[in-house]
Amino acid sequence: MVIRTIVKIDEEKCNGCGKCISPCAEGAIQLINGKARVVAEELCDGMGFCIGVCPQGAISVEQRQTIEFNREKAESQPRSTDISIKCFKCEKGENERYLIPMRYQMESIWVCTRCLPSLIHG
Ligand code: SF4
């Protein structure tokens, strides 16, 4: 066991929308009985890509005692493209552009790296 940063999901706030599952490249989150759960703590690297997409604010990261992150196991998880993930501006998907999760006016959205500068600079 080690002390490290890991994702924490507030079950009371989670509405089971499933938006946090695809951003987790390591496959650490699954929906179980209508709630998101970290199913394998050794797969969660604590990076928190899932945080920005949660419309309920149910996800945070915390420092706590858990098992060590297993990079080899995480990298061997099956990868699949999620066609529902697209840049909200140009509508390009993850196979065409680098996509970043972000929040705007209480909405969880994705933006690609080409459209992001226009949001920053207007
Ligand atoms: S994105 Fe948030 S509300 Fe939706 S399933 Fe994940 S934790 Fe629950």
Short mmCIF file of N, CA and C and ligand atoms in Angstrom, two decimals:
data_model
loop_
_atom_site.label_atom_id
_atom_site.label_comp_id
_atom_site.label_asym_id
_atom_site.label_seq_id
_atom_site.Cartn_x
_atom_site.Cartn_y
_atom_site.Cartn_z
N MET A 1 0.85 -1.20 0.00
CA MET A 1 0.00 0.00 0.00
C MET A 1 0.88 1.25 0.00
N VAL A 2 0.38 2.28 -0.68
CA VAL A 2 1.10 3.55 -0.76
C VAL A 2 0.10 4.69 -0.53
N ILE A 3 0.62 5.87 -0.21
CA ILE A 3 -0.26 7.04 -0.17
C ILE A 3 -0.04 7.80 -1.47
N ARG A 4 -1.12 8.01 -2.21
CA ARG A 4 -1.01 8.70 -3.50
C ARG A 4 -2.34 9.36 -3.86
N THR A 5 -2.32 10.13 -4.95
CA THR A 5 -3.53 10.81 -5.43
C THR A 5 -4.38 9.82 -6.22
N ILE A 6 -5.67 9.81 -5.91
CA ILE A 6 -6.58 8.89 -6.59
C ILE A 6 -7.96 9.54 -6.66
N VAL A 7 -8.74 9.13 -7.66
CA VAL A 7 -10.07 9.70 -7.87
C VAL A 7 -11.04 9.25 -6.78
N LYS A 8 -11.92 10.19 -6.41
CA LYS A 8 -12.98 9.89 -5.44
C LYS A 8 -14.31 10.30 -6.08
N ILE A 9 -15.29 9.42 -6.04
CA ILE A 9 -16.60 9.70 -6.64
C ILE A 9 -17.66 9.79 -5.54
N ASP A 10 -18.37 10.91 -5.52
CA ASP A 10 -19.43 11.13 -4.54
C ASP A 10 -20.72 10.48 -5.05
N GLU A 11 -21.06 9.38 -4.45
CA GLU A 11 -22.22 8.59 -4.89
C GLU A 11 -23.53 9.38 -4.81
N GLU A 12 -23.63 10.27 -3.82
CA GLU A 12 -24.87 11.06 -3.66
C GLU A 12 -25.07 11.99 -4.85
N LYS A 13 -23.97 12.57 -5.35
CA LYS A 13 -24.07 13.52 -6.46
C LYS A 13 -24.16 12.84 -7.82
N CYS A 14 -23.61 11.65 -7.97
CA CYS A 14 -23.56 10.95 -9.26
C CYS A 14 -24.97 10.60 -9.74
N ASN A 15 -25.26 10.98 -11.01
CA ASN A 15 -26.57 10.64 -11.58
C ASN A 15 -26.49 9.49 -12.58
N GLY A 16 -25.29 8.91 -12.71
CA GLY A 16 -25.14 7.74 -13.58
C GLY A 16 -25.13 8.03 -15.06
N CYS A 17 -24.79 9.27 -15.45
CA CYS A 17 -24.81 9.63 -16.87
C CYS A 17 -23.73 8.91 -17.68
N GLY A 18 -22.65 8.51 -17.04
CA GLY A 18 -21.60 7.73 -17.71
C GLY A 18 -20.58 8.54 -18.47
N LYS A 19 -20.64 9.88 -18.39
CA LYS A 19 -19.71 10.72 -19.15
C LYS A 19 -18.26 10.56 -18.70
N CYS A 20 -18.04 10.10 -17.50
CA CYS A 20 -16.68 9.98 -16.97
C CYS A 20 -15.97 8.71 -17.43
N ILE A 21 -16.67 7.80 -18.06
CA ILE A 21 -16.08 6.51 -18.39
C ILE A 21 -15.08 6.60 -19.55
N SER A 22 -15.49 7.24 -20.64
CA SER A 22 -14.60 7.33 -21.82
C SER A 22 -13.32 8.13 -21.57
N PRO A 23 -13.37 9.25 -20.84
CA PRO A 23 -12.13 10.00 -20.63
C PRO A 23 -11.07 9.23 -19.86
N CYS A 24 -11.48 8.20 -19.15
CA CYS A 24 -10.51 7.42 -18.38
C CYS A 24 -9.86 6.40 -19.30
N ALA A 25 -8.66 6.74 -19.79
CA ALA A 25 -7.96 5.86 -20.74
C ALA A 25 -7.59 4.53 -20.11
N GLU A 26 -7.52 4.52 -18.78
CA GLU A 26 -7.09 3.30 -18.09
C GLU A 26 -8.25 2.35 -17.78
N GLY A 27 -9.46 2.77 -18.08
CA GLY A 27 -10.61 1.89 -17.83
C GLY A 27 -10.88 1.65 -16.36
N ALA A 28 -10.57 2.64 -15.53
CA ALA A 28 -10.72 2.45 -14.08
C ALA A 28 -12.15 2.68 -13.58
N ILE A 29 -12.98 3.35 -14.41
CA ILE A 29 -14.34 3.69 -13.96
C ILE A 29 -15.37 2.90 -14.75
N GLN A 30 -16.35 2.38 -14.04
CA GLN A 30 -17.49 1.71 -14.67
C GLN A 30 -18.76 2.11 -13.95
N LEU A 31 -19.89 1.96 -14.66
CA LEU A 31 -21.19 2.19 -14.02
C LEU A 31 -21.65 0.87 -13.40
N ILE A 32 -21.95 0.92 -12.12
CA ILE A 32 -22.45 -0.26 -11.43
C ILE A 32 -23.70 0.15 -10.66
N ASN A 33 -24.80 -0.51 -10.97
CA ASN A 33 -26.08 -0.18 -10.37
C ASN A 33 -26.40 1.31 -10.48
N GLY A 34 -26.11 1.86 -11.67
CA GLY A 34 -26.46 3.25 -11.93
C GLY A 34 -25.55 4.29 -11.32
N LYS A 35 -24.43 3.89 -10.79
CA LYS A 35 -23.48 4.84 -10.20
C LYS A 35 -22.08 4.57 -10.72
N ALA A 36 -21.32 5.65 -10.94
CA ALA A 36 -19.93 5.48 -11.37
C ALA A 36 -19.08 5.03 -10.19
N ARG A 37 -18.21 4.08 -10.46
CA ARG A 37 -17.31 3.58 -9.40
C ARG A 37 -15.92 3.33 -9.97
N VAL A 38 -14.91 3.59 -9.15
CA VAL A 38 -13.55 3.19 -9.50
C VAL A 38 -13.47 1.70 -9.20
N VAL A 39 -13.44 0.90 -10.26
CA VAL A 39 -13.56 -0.55 -10.08
C VAL A 39 -12.23 -1.23 -9.79
N ALA A 40 -11.14 -0.56 -10.18
CA ALA A 40 -9.83 -1.15 -9.91
C ALA A 40 -8.88 0.00 -9.57
N GLU A 41 -8.58 0.15 -8.31
CA GLU A 41 -7.79 1.30 -7.88
C GLU A 41 -6.39 1.29 -8.49
N GLU A 42 -5.86 0.10 -8.83
CA GLU A 42 -4.53 0.06 -9.44
C GLU A 42 -4.53 0.61 -10.86
N LEU A 43 -5.75 0.81 -11.45
CA LEU A 43 -5.85 1.37 -12.80
C LEU A 43 -5.98 2.89 -12.79
N CYS A 44 -6.31 3.47 -11.66
CA CYS A 44 -6.51 4.93 -11.57
C CYS A 44 -5.17 5.60 -11.27
N ASP A 45 -4.73 6.47 -12.21
CA ASP A 45 -3.45 7.16 -12.00
C ASP A 45 -3.63 8.52 -11.31
N GLY A 46 -4.91 8.86 -11.03
CA GLY A 46 -5.17 10.11 -10.29
C GLY A 46 -5.03 11.37 -11.13
N MET A 47 -4.91 11.22 -12.47
CA MET A 47 -4.75 12.39 -13.33
C MET A 47 -6.01 13.25 -13.37
N GLY A 48 -7.16 12.62 -13.24
CA GLY A 48 -8.41 13.38 -13.11
C GLY A 48 -9.02 13.90 -14.39
N PHE A 49 -8.76 13.25 -15.53
CA PHE A 49 -9.41 13.66 -16.77
C PHE A 49 -10.92 13.53 -16.68
N CYS A 50 -11.39 12.70 -15.79
CA CYS A 50 -12.83 12.49 -15.61
C CYS A 50 -13.49 13.67 -14.89
N ILE A 51 -12.72 14.45 -14.16
CA ILE A 51 -13.31 15.51 -13.33
C ILE A 51 -14.04 16.56 -14.16
N GLY A 52 -13.39 17.02 -15.25
CA GLY A 52 -13.95 18.10 -16.05
C GLY A 52 -15.23 17.74 -16.77
N VAL A 53 -15.45 16.46 -17.03
CA VAL A 53 -16.64 16.07 -17.80
C VAL A 53 -17.84 15.76 -16.92
N CYS A 54 -17.67 15.71 -15.63
CA CYS A 54 -18.78 15.34 -14.75
C CYS A 54 -19.73 16.54 -14.56
N PRO A 55 -20.96 16.44 -15.05
CA PRO A 55 -21.89 17.57 -14.93
C PRO A 55 -22.39 17.78 -13.51
N GLN A 56 -22.16 16.82 -12.65
CA GLN A 56 -22.68 16.89 -11.28
C GLN A 56 -21.64 17.37 -10.27
N GLY A 57 -20.40 17.51 -10.71
CA GLY A 57 -19.34 17.86 -9.76
C GLY A 57 -19.12 16.75 -8.75
N ALA A 58 -19.32 15.51 -9.21
CA ALA A 58 -19.25 14.37 -8.29
C ALA A 58 -17.85 13.80 -8.13
N ILE A 59 -16.92 14.26 -8.99
CA ILE A 59 -15.59 13.65 -8.97
C ILE A 59 -14.55 14.63 -8.46
N SER A 60 -13.68 14.14 -7.61
CA SER A 60 -12.55 14.93 -7.12
C SER A 60 -11.36 13.98 -6.98
N VAL A 61 -10.22 14.51 -6.65
CA VAL A 61 -9.08 13.64 -6.34
C VAL A 61 -8.70 13.87 -4.88
N GLU A 62 -8.16 12.86 -4.28
CA GLU A 62 -7.74 12.96 -2.89
C GLU A 62 -6.45 12.17 -2.69
N GLN A 63 -5.75 12.49 -1.61
CA GLN A 63 -4.56 11.74 -1.22
C GLN A 63 -5.02 10.71 -0.19
N ARG A 64 -4.79 9.45 -0.48
CA ARG A 64 -5.13 8.45 0.53
C ARG A 64 -4.35 7.17 0.30
N GLN A 65 -4.45 6.29 1.26
CA GLN A 65 -3.75 5.02 1.18
C GLN A 65 -4.50 4.08 0.24
N THR A 66 -3.79 3.54 -0.72
CA THR A 66 -4.39 2.61 -1.67
C THR A 66 -3.27 1.76 -2.28
N ILE A 67 -3.63 0.93 -3.23
CA ILE A 67 -2.58 0.16 -3.89
C ILE A 67 -1.91 0.99 -4.96
N GLU A 68 -0.70 0.59 -5.30
CA GLU A 68 0.10 1.34 -6.25
C GLU A 68 -0.52 1.32 -7.65
N PHE A 69 -0.34 2.42 -8.40
CA PHE A 69 -0.81 2.46 -9.79
C PHE A 69 -0.04 1.43 -10.61
N ASN A 70 -0.74 0.63 -11.41
CA ASN A 70 -0.12 -0.42 -12.22
C ASN A 70 -0.13 0.02 -13.69
N ARG A 71 0.93 0.68 -14.11
CA ARG A 71 1.00 1.24 -15.47
C ARG A 71 0.85 0.16 -16.54
N GLU A 72 1.51 -0.96 -16.33
CA GLU A 72 1.47 -2.05 -17.33
C GLU A 72 0.02 -2.54 -17.52
N LYS A 73 -0.67 -2.74 -16.42
CA LYS A 73 -2.05 -3.21 -16.50
C LYS A 73 -2.95 -2.15 -17.13
N ALA A 74 -2.71 -0.89 -16.76
CA ALA A 74 -3.52 0.20 -17.29
C ALA A 74 -3.34 0.32 -18.80
N GLU A 75 -2.09 0.19 -19.26
CA GLU A 75 -1.83 0.33 -20.69
C GLU A 75 -2.33 -0.85 -21.50
N SER A 76 -2.60 -1.96 -20.83
CA SER A 76 -3.09 -3.14 -21.56
C SER A 76 -4.62 -3.19 -21.61
N GLN A 77 -5.28 -2.18 -21.03
CA GLN A 77 -6.75 -2.15 -21.08
C GLN A 77 -7.22 -1.96 -22.51
N PRO A 78 -8.32 -2.60 -22.90
CA PRO A 78 -8.82 -2.42 -24.27
C PRO A 78 -9.18 -0.96 -24.53
N ARG A 79 -8.77 -0.46 -25.69
CA ARG A 79 -9.07 0.93 -26.08
C ARG A 79 -10.20 0.93 -27.09
N SER A 80 -11.13 1.84 -26.94
CA SER A 80 -12.18 1.96 -27.94
C SER A 80 -12.48 3.43 -28.18
N THR A 81 -12.82 3.76 -29.40
CA THR A 81 -13.17 5.14 -29.74
C THR A 81 -14.60 5.42 -29.31
N ASP A 82 -14.81 6.56 -28.68
CA ASP A 82 -16.16 6.96 -28.29
C ASP A 82 -16.62 8.03 -29.28
N ILE A 83 -17.53 7.67 -30.20
CA ILE A 83 -17.93 8.61 -31.24
C ILE A 83 -18.78 9.76 -30.71
N SER A 84 -19.24 9.64 -29.47
CA SER A 84 -20.03 10.74 -28.90
C SER A 84 -19.14 11.89 -28.43
N ILE A 85 -17.83 11.64 -28.34
CA ILE A 85 -16.91 12.69 -27.90
C ILE A 85 -16.43 13.47 -29.12
N LYS A 86 -16.85 14.74 -29.19
CA LYS A 86 -16.49 15.61 -30.32
C LYS A 86 -16.24 17.01 -29.81
N CYS A 87 -15.42 17.74 -30.55
CA CYS A 87 -15.21 19.15 -30.24
C CYS A 87 -16.54 19.88 -30.42
N PHE A 88 -16.94 20.65 -29.42
CA PHE A 88 -18.25 21.32 -29.50
C PHE A 88 -18.28 22.37 -30.61
N LYS A 89 -17.09 22.83 -31.06
CA LYS A 89 -17.04 23.88 -32.08
C LYS A 89 -16.95 23.32 -33.49
N CYS A 90 -15.95 22.47 -33.76
CA CYS A 90 -15.74 21.98 -35.13
C CYS A 90 -16.30 20.58 -35.34
N GLU A 91 -16.70 19.94 -34.25
CA GLU A 91 -17.30 18.60 -34.28
C GLU A 91 -16.37 17.50 -34.77
N LYS A 92 -15.05 17.75 -34.69
CA LYS A 92 -14.08 16.69 -35.00
C LYS A 92 -13.98 15.76 -33.80
N GLY A 93 -13.78 14.47 -34.08
CA GLY A 93 -13.70 13.48 -33.03
C GLY A 93 -12.27 13.19 -32.59
N GLU A 94 -12.15 12.25 -31.66
CA GLU A 94 -10.84 11.96 -31.07
C GLU A 94 -9.86 11.29 -32.03
N ASN A 95 -10.36 10.79 -33.18
CA ASN A 95 -9.45 10.21 -34.17
C ASN A 95 -8.82 11.27 -35.07
N GLU A 96 -9.36 12.50 -35.00
CA GLU A 96 -8.86 13.55 -35.88
C GLU A 96 -8.12 14.66 -35.14
N ARG A 97 -8.46 14.87 -33.88
CA ARG A 97 -7.88 15.99 -33.13
C ARG A 97 -7.60 15.57 -31.69
N TYR A 98 -6.69 16.30 -31.04
CA TYR A 98 -6.51 16.15 -29.60
C TYR A 98 -7.68 16.85 -28.93
N LEU A 99 -8.38 16.17 -28.04
CA LEU A 99 -9.55 16.75 -27.38
C LEU A 99 -9.30 16.93 -25.89
N ILE A 100 -9.86 18.02 -25.37
CA ILE A 100 -9.67 18.37 -23.95
C ILE A 100 -11.04 18.57 -23.31
N PRO A 101 -11.29 17.95 -22.15
CA PRO A 101 -12.56 18.20 -21.48
C PRO A 101 -12.53 19.56 -20.79
N MET A 102 -13.67 20.28 -20.84
CA MET A 102 -13.74 21.56 -20.15
C MET A 102 -15.17 21.86 -19.72
N ARG A 103 -15.31 22.88 -18.89
CA ARG A 103 -16.63 23.29 -18.41
C ARG A 103 -16.93 24.69 -18.92
N TYR A 104 -18.21 24.92 -19.29
CA TYR A 104 -18.65 26.26 -19.70
C TYR A 104 -20.12 26.40 -19.36
N GLN A 105 -20.45 27.42 -18.60
CA GLN A 105 -21.82 27.70 -18.19
C GLN A 105 -22.51 26.45 -17.66
N MET A 106 -21.83 25.78 -16.76
CA MET A 106 -22.34 24.59 -16.07
C MET A 106 -22.54 23.39 -17.01
N GLU A 107 -21.94 23.45 -18.20
CA GLU A 107 -22.00 22.32 -19.14
C GLU A 107 -20.62 21.69 -19.23
N SER A 108 -20.59 20.37 -19.36
CA SER A 108 -19.34 19.66 -19.60
C SER A 108 -19.21 19.47 -21.10
N ILE A 109 -18.15 20.02 -21.68
CA ILE A 109 -17.97 19.94 -23.13
C ILE A 109 -16.54 19.53 -23.45
N TRP A 110 -16.30 19.20 -24.74
CA TRP A 110 -14.96 18.88 -25.23
C TRP A 110 -14.57 19.94 -26.23
N VAL A 111 -13.29 20.29 -26.25
CA VAL A 111 -12.79 21.22 -27.25
C VAL A 111 -11.48 20.65 -27.80
N CYS A 112 -11.25 20.86 -29.11
CA CYS A 112 -10.00 20.36 -29.70
C CYS A 112 -8.93 21.44 -29.58
N THR A 113 -7.70 21.03 -29.75
CA THR A 113 -6.59 21.97 -29.56
C THR A 113 -6.55 23.05 -30.64
N ARG A 114 -7.22 22.81 -31.78
CA ARG A 114 -7.26 23.85 -32.82
C ARG A 114 -8.28 24.93 -32.49
N CYS A 115 -9.38 24.54 -31.87
CA CYS A 115 -10.43 25.52 -31.54
C CYS A 115 -10.15 26.22 -30.20
N LEU A 116 -9.36 25.60 -29.35
CA LEU A 116 -9.10 26.18 -28.03
C LEU A 116 -8.53 27.60 -28.09
N PRO A 117 -7.54 27.89 -28.98
CA PRO A 117 -7.00 29.26 -29.00
C PRO A 117 -8.05 30.34 -29.25
N SER A 118 -9.06 30.03 -30.09
CA SER A 118 -10.09 31.05 -30.36
C SER A 118 -10.93 31.32 -29.11
N LEU A 119 -11.05 30.32 -28.23
CA LEU A 119 -11.77 30.55 -26.98
C LEU A 119 -10.95 31.41 -26.03
N ILE A 120 -9.66 31.18 -26.06
CA ILE A 120 -8.77 31.94 -25.16
C ILE A 120 -8.62 33.39 -25.62
N HIS A 121 -8.43 33.57 -26.93
CA HIS A 121 -8.12 34.91 -27.45
C HIS A 121 -9.35 35.62 -28.02
N GLY A 122 -10.47 34.92 -28.12
CA GLY A 122 -11.69 35.56 -28.61
C GLY A 122 -11.78 35.63 -30.13
S1 SF4 B 1 -19.80 11.92 -15.06
FE1 SF4 B 1 -20.31 12.34 -12.89
S2 SF4 B 1 -22.53 12.09 -12.77
FE2 SF4 B 1 -21.90 11.12 -14.69
S3 SF4 B 1 -21.54 8.94 -14.14
FE3 SF4 B 1 -19.56 9.99 -13.91
S4 SF4 B 1 -19.49 10.59 -11.72
FE4 SF4 B 1 -21.63 10.11 -12.21
#
